[in-house]
Amino acid sequence: MTLVDALAKFNRKERYWLVRNALGEASKTLDPYFLDQLQELGIAVPRDAWWAMDYHFDWLAGALHLYQSGGQADAVLQNEEGIVKGNQEDLDLIVAFDDTLVLIEAKGDSSWDVEQLDSKRRRLLACFGDQAERLALRVFFVFMSTGARPVVTDWPSWALDPQGRPNWLNMRMAEKGQEAAFYRVVRCSDAKGTVGEVGKYWKIVSPAARKTVTT
């Protein structure tokens, strides 16, 4: 069983299949510009590499076991390290081909959450340990965002670049020639528009006003 075969057997995320149904065969291959960005990080990926989105860590654990065991299923396995959590914590995008796995975590209109990143760090360590090479795989972890490169601590060396920094790509959130300026809907605790969780009122916050509004 190949790595891609194992990963695909768990990929039942409806959002992925909605995109594939809506865009057809064109959605099967990755964009050349995106691949060029990865290449600049030293990660060479063929255009026909397999990909999936919102891929659960539990699925990843299962896929790695299938791959390493040659397709063994139904056996009862120990879970002392908590490799399987029974929740929907996921990776935003995964790309795979041959013995290579690229894991991508994205953040768009909000900032990186320290607790969330640390949780994902622990899940990665449970799956791969300090040395992903022990699974005979080439594994890369890439952050993608509109803001700055995230600051991380205690991440395994295989998840960082040769300088010990997070692999990072800039994410565009607007069409070419357009500015990423989004409106936001917020709840208000009174008729004056005071932002609050009570939610008796609500309003639309324009991009110009967002700097002074906490949501």
PDB file of N, CA and C in Angstrom, residues 1 13 20 29 37 56 63-64 72 75-76 91 111-112 173 181 183-185 189 192 195 201:
ATOM      1  N   MET A   1       0.848  -1.203   0.000  1.00  0.00           N
ATOM      2  CA  MET A   1       0.000   0.000   0.000  1.00  0.00           C
ATOM      3  C   MET A   1       0.875   1.242   0.000  1.00  0.00           C
ATOM      4  N   LYS A  13     -13.860  13.923   3.998  1.00  0.00           N
ATOM      5  CA  LYS A  13     -14.274  15.296   4.305  1.00  0.00           C
ATOM      6  C   LYS A  13     -15.174  15.835   3.195  1.00  0.00           C
ATOM      7  N   ARG A  20     -14.209  19.177  -5.261  1.00  0.00           N
ATOM      8  CA  ARG A  20     -13.897  18.310  -6.394  1.00  0.00           C
ATOM      9  C   ARG A  20     -15.099  18.186  -7.337  1.00  0.00           C
ATOM     10  N   THR A  29      -5.373  18.692  -9.681  1.00  0.00           N
ATOM     11  CA  THR A  29      -3.953  19.056  -9.681  1.00  0.00           C
ATOM     12  C   THR A  29      -3.720  20.387  -8.983  1.00  0.00           C
ATOM     13  N   GLN A  37       6.006  28.357  -4.975  1.00  0.00           N
ATOM     14  CA  GLN A  37       6.217  28.859  -3.621  1.00  0.00           C
ATOM     15  C   GLN A  37       6.841  27.790  -2.729  1.00  0.00           C
ATOM     16  N   HIS A  56      -8.148  15.232   9.305  1.00  0.00           N
ATOM     17  CA  HIS A  56      -8.088  15.019  10.748  1.00  0.00           C
ATOM     18  C   HIS A  56      -6.778  14.355  11.171  1.00  0.00           C
ATOM     19  N   ALA A  63      -3.789   6.516   8.756  1.00  0.00           N
ATOM     20  CA  ALA A  63      -3.132   6.361   7.457  1.00  0.00           C
ATOM     21  C   ALA A  63      -1.677   5.946   7.615  1.00  0.00           C
ATOM     22  N   LEU A  64      -0.985   6.525   8.590  1.00  0.00           N
ATOM     23  CA  LEU A  64       0.413   6.163   8.823  1.00  0.00           C
ATOM     24  C   LEU A  64       0.528   4.694   9.244  1.00  0.00           C
ATOM     25  N   GLN A  72      -2.732  -3.241   7.210  1.00  0.00           N
ATOM     26  CA  GLN A  72      -3.364  -3.952   8.323  1.00  0.00           C
ATOM     27  C   GLN A  72      -4.421  -3.098   9.001  1.00  0.00           C
ATOM     28  N   ALA A  75      -7.016  -4.381  13.785  1.00  0.00           N
ATOM     29  CA  ALA A  75      -6.284  -4.782  14.991  1.00  0.00           C
ATOM     30  C   ALA A  75      -6.440  -3.699  16.064  1.00  0.00           C
ATOM     31  N   VAL A  76      -6.479  -4.104  17.324  1.00  0.00           N
ATOM     32  CA  VAL A  76      -6.578  -3.173  18.444  1.00  0.00           C
ATOM     33  C   VAL A  76      -5.174  -2.707  18.814  1.00  0.00           C
ATOM     34  N   LEU A  91      -5.522  19.266   9.969  1.00  0.00           N
ATOM     35  CA  LEU A  91      -4.540  20.031   9.202  1.00  0.00           C
ATOM     36  C   LEU A  91      -5.273  20.659   8.027  1.00  0.00           C
ATOM     37  N   SER A 111      -5.163  36.079  13.903  1.00  0.00           N
ATOM     38  CA  SER A 111      -3.770  35.842  14.285  1.00  0.00           C
ATOM     39  C   SER A 111      -3.577  34.392  14.731  1.00  0.00           C
ATOM     40  N   TRP A 112      -2.320  33.972  14.776  1.00  0.00           N
ATOM     41  CA  TRP A 112      -2.004  32.623  15.232  1.00  0.00           C
ATOM     42  C   TRP A 112      -2.364  32.474  16.704  1.00  0.00           C
ATOM     43  N   MET A 173      -5.272  36.762  -0.023  1.00  0.00           N
ATOM     44  CA  MET A 173      -6.703  36.644   0.266  1.00  0.00           C
ATOM     45  C   MET A 173      -7.523  37.649  -0.528  1.00  0.00           C
ATOM     46  N   ALA A 181      -9.654  43.516   2.002  1.00  0.00           N
ATOM     47  CA  ALA A 181     -10.326  44.376   2.975  1.00  0.00           C
ATOM     48  C   ALA A 181     -11.716  43.799   3.219  1.00  0.00           C
ATOM     49  N   TYR A 183     -15.292  42.992   5.481  1.00  0.00           N
ATOM     50  CA  TYR A 183     -16.252  43.438   6.478  1.00  0.00           C
ATOM     51  C   TYR A 183     -16.431  42.315   7.511  1.00  0.00           C
ATOM     52  N   ARG A 184     -16.985  42.669   8.655  1.00  0.00           N
ATOM     53  CA  ARG A 184     -17.200  41.680   9.708  1.00  0.00           C
ATOM     54  C   ARG A 184     -18.531  41.942  10.409  1.00  0.00           C
ATOM     55  N   VAL A 185     -19.187  40.879  10.791  1.00  0.00           N
ATOM     56  CA  VAL A 185     -20.434  40.977  11.550  1.00  0.00           C
ATOM     57  C   VAL A 185     -20.120  40.726  13.024  1.00  0.00           C
ATOM     58  N   SER A 189     -23.992  44.658  22.627  1.00  0.00           N
ATOM     59  CA  SER A 189     -24.740  44.520  23.880  1.00  0.00           C
ATOM     60  C   SER A 189     -25.749  45.643  24.092  1.00  0.00           C
ATOM     61  N   LYS A 192     -26.151  51.333  21.168  1.00  0.00           N
ATOM     62  CA  LYS A 192     -25.066  52.233  20.768  1.00  0.00           C
ATOM     63  C   LYS A 192     -24.002  51.510  19.946  1.00  0.00           C
ATOM     64  N   VAL A 195     -19.617  46.483  21.329  1.00  0.00           N
ATOM     65  CA  VAL A 195     -19.407  45.083  21.007  1.00  0.00           C
ATOM     66  C   VAL A 195     -19.463  44.248  22.284  1.00  0.00           C
ATOM     67  N   TYR A 201     -28.130  43.058  20.003  1.00  0.00           N
ATOM     68  CA  TYR A 201     -28.047  43.828  18.762  1.00  0.00           C
ATOM     69  C   TYR A 201     -26.856  43.288  17.954  1.00  0.00           C
TER      70      TYR A 201
END
